[in-house]
Short mmCIF file of C-alpha atoms and ligand atoms in Angstrom, two decimals:
data_model
loop_
_atom_site.label_atom_id
_atom_site.label_comp_id
_atom_site.label_asym_id
_atom_site.label_seq_id
_atom_site.Cartn_x
_atom_site.Cartn_y
_atom_site.Cartn_z
CA MET R 1 -15.97 13.98 -13.08
CA THR R 2 -19.32 14.13 -14.85
CA SER R 3 -19.91 14.27 -18.55
CA THR R 4 -21.35 17.74 -18.31
CA THR R 5 -18.32 19.71 -17.10
CA HIS R 6 -16.71 20.08 -20.50
CA LEU R 7 -19.97 20.58 -22.32
CA SER R 8 -20.63 24.01 -20.95
CA VAL R 9 -17.25 25.02 -22.30
CA ALA R 10 -17.73 23.24 -25.63
CA SER R 11 -21.22 24.57 -26.23
CA LEU R 12 -20.19 28.08 -25.36
CA ARG R 13 -17.33 27.90 -27.77
CA ILE R 14 -19.41 26.55 -30.58
CA HIS R 15 -22.43 28.71 -29.80
CA GLY R 16 -21.94 31.00 -32.77
CA THR R 17 -22.30 28.19 -35.27
CA ARG R 18 -25.22 26.31 -33.74
CA SER R 19 -28.00 28.16 -35.51
CA GLY R 20 -26.28 27.56 -38.81
CA ILE R 21 -26.05 23.85 -38.15
CA VAL R 22 -29.68 23.61 -37.07
CA ALA R 23 -30.70 25.41 -40.24
CA LEU R 24 -28.62 22.94 -42.20
CA SER R 25 -30.34 19.96 -40.55
CA LEU R 26 -33.81 21.32 -41.29
CA PHE R 27 -32.74 22.04 -44.82
CA ALA R 28 -31.44 18.49 -45.21
CA LEU R 29 -34.71 17.07 -43.87
CA CYS R 30 -36.69 18.99 -46.47
CA ALA R 31 -34.26 18.14 -49.23
CA CYS R 32 -34.37 14.37 -48.82
CA ALA R 33 -38.10 14.26 -49.49
CA GLY R 34 -37.78 15.72 -52.96
CA GLU R 35 -34.94 16.11 -55.42
CA ARG R 36 -31.44 16.45 -54.11
CA ALA R 37 -30.71 20.04 -53.15
CA PRO R 38 -27.12 21.28 -52.98
CA ALA R 39 -25.88 20.42 -49.51
CA GLU R 40 -24.82 23.35 -47.41
CA ARG R 41 -22.17 21.14 -45.92
CA GLN R 42 -20.16 19.47 -48.66
CA ARG R 43 -19.79 15.73 -48.22
CA PRO R 44 -16.42 15.38 -46.50
CA ASN R 45 -13.63 12.98 -47.25
CA ILE R 46 -13.07 10.60 -44.36
CA LEU R 47 -9.52 9.60 -43.47
CA PHE R 48 -9.62 6.93 -40.77
CA ILE R 49 -6.17 6.40 -39.29
CA PHE R 50 -5.98 3.23 -37.29
CA ALA R 51 -3.12 1.97 -35.17
CA ASP R 52 -2.91 -1.53 -33.73
CA ASP R 53 -2.53 -1.70 -29.94
CA HIS R 54 -1.79 2.00 -29.45
CA ALA R 55 -2.91 2.84 -25.91
CA ALA R 56 -4.22 6.32 -25.16
CA HIS R 57 -1.69 6.64 -22.34
CA ALA R 58 1.05 6.57 -24.97
CA VAL R 59 -0.30 9.72 -26.68
CA SER R 60 1.00 12.98 -25.29
CA ALA R 61 -2.33 14.75 -25.92
CA TYR R 62 -3.79 12.25 -23.41
CA GLY R 63 -1.14 13.15 -20.86
CA SER R 64 1.38 10.39 -21.58
CA ARG R 65 4.17 10.24 -19.00
CA ILE R 66 6.36 8.20 -21.30
CA ASN R 67 6.45 9.66 -24.83
CA ARG R 68 5.63 12.58 -27.15
CA THR R 69 3.42 12.28 -30.22
CA PRO R 70 3.50 15.75 -31.81
CA ASN R 71 1.56 14.88 -34.95
CA ILE R 72 -1.26 13.07 -33.16
CA ASP R 73 -1.31 15.99 -30.74
CA ARG R 74 -1.87 18.27 -33.71
CA LEU R 75 -5.23 16.56 -34.22
CA ALA R 76 -6.10 17.41 -30.60
CA GLN R 77 -5.10 21.03 -31.10
CA GLU R 78 -7.04 21.34 -34.34
CA GLY R 79 -9.92 19.03 -33.45
CA MET R 80 -11.66 17.13 -30.64
CA LEU R 81 -10.13 14.68 -28.19
CA PHE R 82 -12.48 12.06 -26.75
CA ARG R 83 -11.62 11.33 -23.12
CA ASN R 84 -13.90 8.30 -22.84
CA ALA R 85 -13.59 6.35 -26.07
CA PHE R 86 -13.83 2.59 -25.51
CA VAL R 87 -13.96 -0.64 -27.47
CA THR R 88 -16.59 -3.37 -27.22
CA ASN R 89 -14.16 -6.33 -27.25
CA SER R 90 -10.50 -5.56 -26.71
CA ILE R 91 -8.78 -7.58 -29.39
CA CYS R 92 -7.61 -6.99 -32.95
CA ALA R 93 -9.89 -8.70 -35.48
CA PRO R 94 -13.14 -8.27 -33.49
CA SER R 95 -12.51 -4.55 -33.22
CA ARG R 96 -12.16 -4.25 -37.00
CA ALA R 97 -15.40 -6.16 -37.57
CA VAL R 98 -17.24 -3.91 -35.10
CA ILE R 99 -16.00 -0.79 -36.88
CA LEU R 100 -17.01 -2.02 -40.34
CA THR R 101 -20.46 -3.28 -39.32
CA GLY R 102 -21.45 -1.00 -36.44
CA MET R 103 -22.52 -4.14 -34.59
CA HIS R 104 -21.24 -5.98 -31.52
CA SER R 105 -19.22 -9.18 -31.95
CA HIS R 106 -22.21 -11.42 -31.21
CA LYS R 107 -23.98 -9.84 -34.21
CA ASN R 108 -21.10 -9.60 -36.72
CA GLY R 109 -19.71 -13.06 -35.98
CA VAL R 110 -16.08 -12.13 -35.25
CA PHE R 111 -15.76 -12.97 -31.54
CA THR R 112 -12.06 -13.73 -31.41
CA ASN R 113 -9.06 -13.62 -33.74
CA ARG R 114 -10.11 -17.06 -35.07
CA GLU R 115 -13.28 -16.44 -37.09
CA VAL R 116 -13.36 -15.41 -40.75
CA PHE R 117 -15.33 -12.20 -41.34
CA ASP R 118 -18.55 -12.88 -43.24
CA SER R 119 -18.12 -10.49 -46.16
CA ALA R 120 -21.75 -10.80 -47.21
CA GLN R 121 -22.57 -8.45 -44.32
CA THR R 122 -23.43 -4.81 -44.81
CA THR R 123 -20.47 -2.60 -43.97
CA VAL R 124 -19.98 1.12 -43.81
CA ALA R 125 -17.52 0.87 -46.70
CA LYS R 126 -20.15 -0.80 -48.91
CA GLN R 127 -22.75 1.79 -47.98
CA LEU R 128 -20.49 4.75 -48.65
CA ARG R 129 -19.37 3.20 -51.91
CA ALA R 130 -22.97 2.72 -53.03
CA ALA R 131 -23.56 6.40 -52.30
CA GLY R 132 -20.72 7.52 -54.54
CA TYR R 133 -17.76 7.54 -52.19
CA GLN R 134 -14.49 6.03 -53.30
CA THR R 135 -13.38 3.52 -50.72
CA ALA R 136 -9.86 2.34 -50.01
CA ILE R 137 -8.12 0.31 -47.33
CA ILE R 138 -4.34 0.24 -47.06
CA GLY R 139 -2.44 -1.62 -44.35
CA LYS R 140 -3.58 -4.16 -41.81
CA TRP R 141 -6.89 -5.89 -42.53
CA HIS R 142 -6.70 -9.01 -40.34
CA LEU R 143 -10.17 -10.38 -41.13
CA LYS R 144 -8.90 -13.50 -42.92
CA ASN R 145 -10.50 -12.94 -46.33
CA ARG R 146 -10.30 -10.52 -49.23
CA PRO R 147 -11.66 -7.06 -48.39
CA THR R 148 -15.02 -6.32 -49.96
CA GLY R 149 -16.69 -2.93 -50.37
CA PHE R 150 -13.41 -1.24 -51.31
CA ASP R 151 -12.50 0.23 -54.71
CA HIS R 152 -8.87 -0.07 -53.75
CA TRP R 153 -7.16 -2.39 -51.30
CA GLU R 154 -3.60 -3.29 -50.44
CA VAL R 155 -3.45 -5.19 -47.19
CA LEU R 156 -1.00 -7.17 -45.10
CA PRO R 157 -1.56 -10.92 -45.02
CA GLY R 158 -2.68 -11.74 -41.46
CA GLN R 159 -0.50 -9.88 -38.98
CA GLY R 160 2.04 -8.97 -41.67
CA THR R 161 5.70 -8.30 -40.91
CA TYR R 162 7.43 -5.12 -39.77
CA TYR R 163 10.33 -5.51 -42.16
CA ASN R 164 10.03 -6.32 -45.87
CA PRO R 165 6.28 -7.00 -45.74
CA ASP R 166 4.21 -8.69 -48.42
CA PHE R 167 0.92 -7.06 -49.41
CA LEU R 168 -2.18 -8.75 -50.77
CA THR R 169 -3.83 -6.89 -53.64
CA PRO R 170 -6.47 -7.79 -56.24
CA GLU R 171 -3.48 -8.59 -58.50
CA GLY R 172 -1.92 -11.00 -56.02
CA ARG R 173 0.75 -11.06 -53.34
CA ILE R 174 3.48 -8.45 -53.74
CA ALA R 175 6.78 -8.31 -51.83
CA HIS R 176 8.27 -5.03 -50.59
CA THR R 177 11.56 -3.95 -49.09
CA GLY R 178 11.56 -1.57 -46.15
CA TYR R 179 9.70 -0.83 -42.94
CA VAL R 180 5.97 -1.47 -42.82
CA THR R 181 4.82 1.85 -41.32
CA ASP R 182 6.74 3.80 -43.97
CA ILE R 183 5.50 1.55 -46.78
CA ILE R 184 1.84 1.77 -45.75
CA THR R 185 2.17 5.55 -45.64
CA ASP R 186 3.88 5.66 -49.06
CA LYS R 187 0.91 3.73 -50.45
CA VAL R 188 -1.56 6.06 -48.77
CA LEU R 189 0.17 9.12 -50.20
CA ALA R 190 0.35 7.54 -53.64
CA TRP R 191 -3.36 6.73 -53.63
CA LEU R 192 -4.28 10.23 -52.44
CA ALA R 193 -2.12 11.84 -55.11
CA GLU R 194 -2.73 9.58 -58.08
CA GLY R 195 -4.99 6.67 -57.29
CA ARG R 196 -8.36 8.30 -56.74
CA ASP R 197 -10.89 10.31 -58.71
CA PRO R 198 -10.50 13.87 -57.40
CA GLU R 199 -14.13 14.64 -58.25
CA ARG R 200 -15.59 12.25 -55.68
CA PRO R 201 -15.30 12.11 -51.88
CA PHE R 202 -13.44 9.22 -50.32
CA LEU R 203 -13.27 6.94 -47.32
CA LEU R 204 -9.64 5.95 -46.80
CA MET R 205 -8.82 3.47 -44.04
CA TYR R 206 -5.09 3.89 -43.29
CA GLN R 207 -4.37 1.00 -40.98
CA HIS R 208 -1.04 0.34 -39.34
CA LYS R 209 0.46 -2.87 -38.09
CA ALA R 210 2.36 -0.85 -35.49
CA PRO R 211 2.76 -0.87 -32.55
CA HIS R 212 1.59 -4.51 -32.37
CA ARG R 213 3.83 -7.15 -30.78
CA ARG R 214 6.72 -7.77 -31.41
CA TRP R 215 7.22 -4.01 -31.34
CA GLU R 216 10.01 -3.92 -33.93
CA PRO R 217 11.35 -0.38 -34.35
CA GLY R 218 12.01 1.04 -37.78
CA PRO R 219 15.48 1.98 -39.00
CA ASP R 220 14.90 5.64 -38.07
CA HIS R 221 14.16 4.89 -34.42
CA LEU R 222 16.55 2.12 -33.39
CA TYR R 223 18.32 4.46 -30.97
CA LEU R 224 15.38 6.54 -29.73
CA TYR R 225 15.24 6.53 -25.87
CA ASP R 226 18.64 4.83 -25.78
CA ASP R 227 20.01 7.02 -23.01
CA GLN R 228 16.73 7.42 -21.09
CA THR R 229 14.87 5.50 -18.42
CA ILE R 230 11.16 5.40 -19.19
CA ALA R 231 8.87 5.99 -16.19
CA GLU R 232 7.36 2.82 -14.73
CA PRO R 233 3.63 2.49 -14.07
CA ALA R 234 2.65 2.49 -10.39
CA THR R 235 1.20 -1.03 -10.73
CA LEU R 236 4.19 -2.76 -12.39
CA PHE R 237 4.54 -5.09 -9.38
CA ASP R 238 0.83 -5.78 -8.89
CA ASP R 239 0.16 -8.87 -6.73
CA TYR R 240 -3.47 -9.30 -7.99
CA GLU R 241 -4.89 -9.35 -4.49
CA GLY R 242 -8.38 -7.95 -4.11
CA ARG R 243 -9.68 -9.00 -7.52
CA SER R 244 -11.16 -12.01 -9.29
CA SER R 245 -8.95 -15.11 -9.55
CA ALA R 246 -8.82 -14.30 -13.29
CA ALA R 247 -6.38 -11.45 -12.63
CA ALA R 248 -3.82 -13.84 -11.15
CA THR R 249 -4.16 -16.71 -13.64
CA GLN R 250 -3.50 -14.82 -16.87
CA GLU R 251 -0.30 -15.36 -18.86
CA MET R 252 0.67 -11.90 -20.00
CA THR R 253 3.15 -10.64 -17.45
CA ILE R 254 6.31 -8.77 -18.27
CA ALA R 255 8.03 -10.82 -15.56
CA ARG R 256 7.17 -14.28 -16.92
CA ASP R 257 5.57 -14.15 -20.34
CA LEU R 258 7.93 -12.26 -22.64
CA TYR R 259 10.09 -14.40 -24.90
CA GLU R 260 13.51 -13.87 -26.40
CA ASP R 261 12.14 -12.55 -29.67
CA ASP R 262 9.85 -10.12 -27.78
CA LEU R 263 12.90 -8.93 -25.85
CA LYS R 264 15.08 -8.69 -29.00
CA LEU R 265 17.62 -11.12 -27.63
CA VAL R 266 17.44 -12.55 -31.16
CA PRO R 267 16.89 -10.43 -34.28
CA PRO R 268 13.72 -10.71 -36.42
CA GLY R 269 14.04 -13.47 -39.00
CA ASN R 270 13.21 -11.52 -42.14
CA LEU R 271 15.80 -8.74 -42.21
CA ASN R 272 18.03 -8.29 -45.23
CA GLU R 273 21.78 -7.95 -44.80
CA ALA R 274 21.85 -4.16 -44.33
CA GLN R 275 18.86 -4.20 -41.98
CA LEU R 276 20.42 -6.96 -39.91
CA ALA R 277 23.67 -5.03 -39.61
CA ALA R 278 21.79 -1.94 -38.39
CA TRP R 279 19.76 -4.07 -35.99
CA ASN R 280 22.80 -5.79 -34.52
CA ALA R 281 24.62 -2.49 -34.14
CA ALA R 282 21.74 -1.25 -31.97
CA TYR R 283 20.85 -4.37 -29.98
CA GLY R 284 24.19 -6.19 -29.82
CA PRO R 285 25.85 -3.87 -27.27
CA ARG R 286 22.62 -3.63 -25.23
CA ASN R 287 22.28 -7.39 -25.03
CA GLN R 288 25.95 -7.74 -24.14
CA ALA R 289 25.45 -5.27 -21.28
CA LEU R 290 22.49 -7.30 -20.03
CA GLN R 291 24.56 -10.49 -19.91
CA GLU R 292 27.29 -8.78 -17.96
CA ALA R 293 24.83 -7.26 -15.50
CA GLU R 294 23.36 -10.68 -14.50
CA LEU R 295 20.08 -9.20 -13.26
CA THR R 296 17.59 -11.22 -11.25
CA ASP R 297 14.10 -10.77 -9.76
CA SER R 298 12.73 -7.25 -9.70
CA ALA R 299 15.77 -5.78 -11.41
CA LEU R 300 15.21 -8.16 -14.32
CA VAL R 301 11.51 -7.24 -14.50
CA ARG R 302 12.53 -3.59 -14.63
CA TRP R 303 15.00 -4.33 -17.42
CA LYS R 304 12.34 -6.23 -19.38
CA TYR R 305 9.90 -3.36 -18.93
CA GLN R 306 12.45 -0.89 -20.31
CA ARG R 307 13.23 -3.11 -23.29
CA TYR R 308 9.54 -3.70 -24.01
CA ILE R 309 8.31 -0.15 -23.57
CA LYS R 310 11.14 1.47 -25.51
CA ASP R 311 10.52 -0.78 -28.50
CA TYR R 312 6.77 -0.19 -28.27
CA LEU R 313 7.30 3.57 -28.16
CA ARG R 314 9.81 3.42 -31.02
CA ALA R 315 7.17 1.73 -33.18
CA ILE R 316 4.73 4.52 -32.22
CA ALA R 317 7.29 7.20 -33.07
CA SER R 318 7.25 5.94 -36.64
CA VAL R 319 3.43 6.01 -36.74
CA ASP R 320 3.52 9.59 -35.52
CA ASP R 321 6.24 10.70 -37.95
CA ASN R 322 4.33 9.18 -40.84
CA LEU R 323 1.11 10.83 -39.72
CA GLY R 324 3.02 14.09 -40.04
CA ARG R 325 3.78 13.28 -43.68
CA VAL R 326 0.09 12.66 -44.35
CA LEU R 327 -1.09 15.81 -42.56
CA ASP R 328 1.46 17.83 -44.53
CA TYR R 329 0.16 16.33 -47.75
CA LEU R 330 -3.43 17.19 -46.85
CA ASP R 331 -2.33 20.79 -46.27
CA GLU R 332 -0.26 21.06 -49.45
CA SER R 333 -2.91 19.48 -51.65
CA GLY R 334 -5.75 21.57 -50.25
CA LEU R 335 -7.57 18.42 -49.13
CA ALA R 336 -7.36 19.31 -45.44
CA ALA R 337 -10.29 21.75 -45.51
CA ASN R 338 -12.86 19.10 -46.45
CA THR R 339 -11.35 15.98 -44.95
CA VAL R 340 -12.34 14.53 -41.59
CA VAL R 341 -9.23 13.02 -40.02
CA LEU R 342 -9.75 10.48 -37.24
CA TYR R 343 -7.04 8.79 -35.21
CA ASN R 344 -7.93 5.63 -33.32
CA SER R 345 -6.53 2.24 -32.31
CA ASP R 346 -8.22 -1.17 -32.35
CA GLN R 347 -7.93 -1.19 -28.56
CA GLY R 348 -5.71 0.02 -25.77
CA PHE R 349 -2.78 -1.89 -24.30
CA PHE R 350 -1.13 -2.59 -20.97
CA LEU R 351 2.07 -0.61 -20.76
CA GLY R 352 3.34 -2.46 -17.72
CA ASP R 353 0.10 -1.60 -15.92
CA HIS R 354 -0.69 -4.49 -13.53
CA GLY R 355 2.65 -5.95 -14.59
CA TRP R 356 1.26 -6.73 -18.04
CA TYR R 357 1.64 -6.25 -21.76
CA ASP R 358 -1.18 -7.09 -24.27
CA LYS R 359 -4.90 -6.23 -24.02
CA ARG R 360 -8.18 -8.31 -23.80
CA TRP R 361 -9.38 -7.08 -20.41
CA MET R 362 -12.20 -4.73 -19.61
CA TYR R 363 -9.73 -2.92 -17.34
CA GLU R 364 -9.13 0.69 -18.34
CA PRO R 365 -5.73 0.47 -20.09
CA SER R 366 -7.05 -1.96 -22.72
CA LEU R 367 -10.73 -0.91 -22.78
CA ARG R 368 -9.86 2.68 -23.65
CA ALA R 369 -8.57 3.77 -27.06
CA PRO R 370 -7.32 7.10 -28.33
CA LEU R 371 -9.89 8.94 -30.44
CA LEU R 372 -9.10 12.31 -31.97
CA VAL R 373 -11.14 13.89 -34.74
CA ARG R 374 -10.31 16.93 -36.86
CA TRP R 375 -13.14 18.27 -39.02
CA PRO R 376 -12.54 21.85 -40.14
CA GLY R 377 -15.61 24.06 -39.91
CA VAL R 378 -17.51 21.60 -37.72
CA VAL R 379 -15.33 20.52 -34.80
CA GLU R 380 -14.10 23.28 -32.52
CA ALA R 381 -10.29 23.28 -32.43
CA GLY R 382 -8.86 22.17 -29.10
CA SER R 383 -12.18 20.83 -27.79
CA GLN R 384 -12.66 17.74 -25.63
CA ASN R 385 -15.55 15.38 -25.06
CA ARG R 386 -16.17 13.14 -22.02
CA ASP R 387 -19.25 11.24 -23.17
CA LEU R 388 -19.10 7.44 -23.29
CA VAL R 389 -18.39 6.52 -26.90
CA GLN R 390 -17.31 3.27 -28.55
CA ASN R 391 -15.84 1.99 -31.79
CA LEU R 392 -19.37 0.65 -32.30
CA ASP R 393 -20.34 4.24 -33.18
CA PHE R 394 -17.96 4.82 -36.09
CA ALA R 395 -20.03 3.28 -38.89
CA ALA R 396 -23.08 5.38 -37.98
CA THR R 397 -20.81 8.42 -37.67
CA PHE R 398 -19.31 7.99 -41.13
CA LEU R 399 -22.77 7.52 -42.64
CA GLU R 400 -24.09 10.67 -41.04
CA MET R 401 -21.00 12.59 -42.14
CA ALA R 402 -21.86 11.54 -45.69
CA GLY R 403 -25.52 12.52 -45.22
CA LEU R 404 -26.72 8.92 -45.35
CA PRO R 405 -29.31 7.18 -43.18
CA VAL R 406 -28.10 4.76 -40.50
CA PRO R 407 -29.64 1.28 -40.87
CA SER R 408 -31.57 0.09 -37.83
CA THR R 409 -29.41 -3.05 -37.68
CA MET R 410 -26.43 -0.92 -36.64
CA GLN R 411 -26.06 -0.83 -32.87
CA GLY R 412 -23.87 2.24 -32.55
CA ARG R 413 -24.86 5.85 -32.62
CA SER R 414 -23.48 8.69 -34.71
CA LEU R 415 -20.91 10.91 -32.99
CA VAL R 416 -21.71 13.82 -35.29
CA PRO R 417 -23.76 15.76 -32.68
CA LEU R 418 -20.90 15.35 -30.21
CA LEU R 419 -18.47 16.57 -32.83
CA GLU R 420 -20.71 19.59 -33.34
CA GLY R 421 -20.41 20.28 -29.62
CA THR R 422 -23.79 19.14 -28.30
CA THR R 423 -24.52 15.89 -26.52
CA PRO R 424 -28.07 14.61 -27.11
CA ALA R 425 -30.06 14.43 -23.86
CA ASP R 426 -30.56 10.70 -24.32
CA TRP R 427 -26.89 9.86 -24.95
CA ARG R 428 -25.88 6.52 -23.42
CA ASP R 429 -25.16 6.35 -19.68
CA ALA R 430 -23.26 3.06 -19.91
CA ILE R 431 -21.32 0.87 -22.32
CA TYR R 432 -21.47 -2.90 -22.81
CA TYR R 433 -18.34 -5.01 -23.22
CA GLN R 434 -17.68 -8.69 -23.88
CA TYR R 435 -14.49 -10.69 -24.42
CA PHE R 436 -14.66 -14.30 -25.67
CA GLU R 437 -11.17 -15.62 -26.47
CA TYR R 438 -10.58 -18.30 -23.84
CA PRO R 439 -8.96 -20.79 -23.77
CA ALA R 440 -6.29 -19.04 -25.81
CA VAL R 441 -2.95 -17.33 -25.70
CA HIS R 442 -2.55 -15.18 -22.53
CA SER R 443 -5.32 -17.12 -20.71
CA VAL R 444 -7.62 -14.20 -20.07
CA ARG R 445 -11.00 -15.49 -18.87
CA ARG R 446 -14.15 -14.69 -20.82
CA HIS R 447 -16.02 -11.79 -19.32
CA TYR R 448 -18.70 -9.23 -19.95
CA GLY R 449 -19.54 -6.07 -18.11
CA ILE R 450 -20.86 -2.57 -17.92
CA ARG R 451 -19.04 0.72 -17.43
CA THR R 452 -20.68 3.98 -16.45
CA ASP R 453 -18.91 7.27 -15.89
CA ARG R 454 -18.06 6.16 -12.35
CA TYR R 455 -18.38 2.39 -12.00
CA LYS R 456 -17.37 -0.77 -13.74
CA LEU R 457 -19.02 -4.13 -13.08
CA ILE R 458 -17.38 -7.20 -14.63
CA HIS R 459 -18.68 -10.77 -14.68
CA TYR R 460 -16.19 -13.57 -15.40
CA TYR R 461 -19.06 -15.75 -16.34
CA GLU R 462 -17.31 -19.09 -16.85
CA ILE R 463 -16.10 -19.03 -13.26
CA ASP R 464 -18.99 -16.88 -12.00
CA GLU R 465 -16.81 -14.29 -10.31
CA TRP R 466 -17.64 -10.60 -10.23
CA GLU R 467 -15.68 -7.39 -9.79
CA LEU R 468 -16.90 -3.89 -9.10
CA PHE R 469 -14.57 -0.92 -9.36
CA ASP R 470 -15.31 2.55 -8.12
CA LEU R 471 -13.29 4.49 -10.66
CA ALA R 472 -13.65 7.71 -8.69
CA SER R 473 -11.69 6.35 -5.74
CA ASP R 474 -9.76 3.57 -7.50
CA PRO R 475 -8.90 4.63 -11.06
CA GLU R 476 -6.16 1.98 -11.28
CA GLU R 477 -8.70 -0.81 -10.53
CA MET R 478 -6.66 -2.38 -7.75
CA ARG R 479 -9.48 -3.31 -5.37
CA SER R 480 -12.85 -4.76 -6.24
CA VAL R 481 -15.58 -3.49 -3.91
CA TYR R 482 -18.14 -5.98 -5.20
CA ALA R 483 -18.57 -7.68 -1.82
CA GLU R 484 -18.57 -4.53 0.29
CA ALA R 485 -21.87 -3.73 2.00
CA GLU R 486 -21.83 -0.05 1.16
CA TYR R 487 -21.79 -0.89 -2.55
CA ALA R 488 -24.66 -3.40 -2.44
CA GLY R 489 -27.11 -0.88 -3.88
CA VAL R 490 -24.70 0.04 -6.67
CA VAL R 491 -24.25 -3.64 -7.52
CA ASP R 492 -28.01 -4.14 -7.78
CA GLU R 493 -28.46 -1.10 -9.98
CA LEU R 494 -25.59 -2.01 -12.26
CA LYS R 495 -26.74 -5.61 -12.61
CA ALA R 496 -30.19 -4.38 -13.63
CA ARG R 497 -28.69 -1.93 -16.13
CA LEU R 498 -26.35 -4.65 -17.44
CA GLY R 499 -29.37 -6.88 -18.05
CA GLU R 500 -31.08 -4.07 -19.95
CA LEU R 501 -28.02 -3.50 -22.11
CA ARG R 502 -27.74 -7.21 -22.90
CA ALA R 503 -31.40 -7.18 -23.92
CA GLN R 504 -31.01 -3.98 -25.95
CA TYR R 505 -28.02 -5.38 -27.87
CA GLU R 506 -29.66 -8.81 -28.16
CA VAL R 507 -26.81 -10.69 -26.51
CA PRO R 508 -27.72 -14.40 -26.46
CA ASP R 509 -28.07 -15.95 -23.02
CA GLU R 510 -26.00 -18.90 -24.11
CA ASP R 511 -22.33 -18.09 -24.78
CA PRO R 512 -22.20 -17.93 -28.60
CA VAL R 513 -18.59 -19.13 -28.81
CA PRO R 514 -18.19 -22.86 -28.25
CA TYR R 515 -15.14 -24.15 -26.41
CA PRO R 516 -12.54 -25.73 -28.67
CA GLU R 517 -12.72 -29.51 -28.42
CA GLY R 518 -10.14 -31.55 -26.57
CA1 CA K 1 -4.78 -4.84 -31.73
#
């Protein structure tokens, strides 16, 4: 599948508006030299909706086999779905730092979940704010300090809790009763209705905790999927043959590495009396049935998969329901017409793929993230894009949406032309990826690599092992063809291109993350 197939369709569909957009760009070029002329395209509001660990293969618009997400799907029907949206470093805090700065981890300093974000850095929020946008962040922040560049912020401390979460605000730490996805949405709706200046455009970052581990369902979804068996991935019983030794030595299997709190064999610790009663009513009989069944081996793995995936999908159901509330509000308030709505996640996730949960790898399930963008009057409804895009591109995108220049220090590229339906001739042919958090929980080896539309080359550089996947013939990445003679030319080409990308992004030769001592 090449990146051009869809484009003929997309450009045909958007053909009628192209001349208007070109005229607008020329007009904008002329206008910036002299006094500010009235923009033909009004500066849009930007609503960035961010889930935590929501894999694209758990979104029905992406063809999920395991759940329905009608409100996220609405963004696909009314906007553009990106088929090849990837992250640069598949883990929570680094992803957030990349989005704010438009720079790779080795430039913004957040390599792993351990570093504190350097808030002296330029961020897209600061730039939009300086240009007159109101900026707000509500929900999960996870960068270990107080948010800067935001007029309004209410964020979870660290990972936060699903039930009865505290929020950090400029006024201090405030306790809440209820379920985190509902509460974050209540705050978002309150800020949209009453917290902002209606005369100025806004950037609102609406950032969920869900569906992050430990996948605790909300009170409205405790029984969802109760009488169903969720489809298993084809690779649930992967034996890790045919790949780097790293694939076998990780600690993130459903079989071995889920604990009793992950599996809800014990309730969460912070429920109030009524919440605990509701929880026990749902999980008590299920756990009793498990004890009586006395499962072992593969039957137990299958049971764990069902428990894990149902809870994960229940947490997503709440995200989707709450998105519906927000989309309804945008319609009712009249904001929808001039608000760009984006849906994204900080990375993908393994949904039993390769026998795993969690993320971190450059393998497809965790490298890929959902990205859907609705922008009335600009994005063709129901369109799709297959170009290689990354979360690295969001900062430049938001700046261009607001009519602002993109600083040369930013390493991403604006998606606005893609959203308008035209891919620039020099759009990237490959993405760069690097993961640094080892030794650490889940024991995933450090690696970097390159992905093109067809191939993926990964270097586990601490152990100097390589993998090459031909995604055309092996989309599940079950067999590295790195050592096969017929791929020798591909390996050489990709290594050369990888070297160019590392030079382009100024990746230091020496690993910038020291090993913890001891
Ligand atoms: Ca995450």
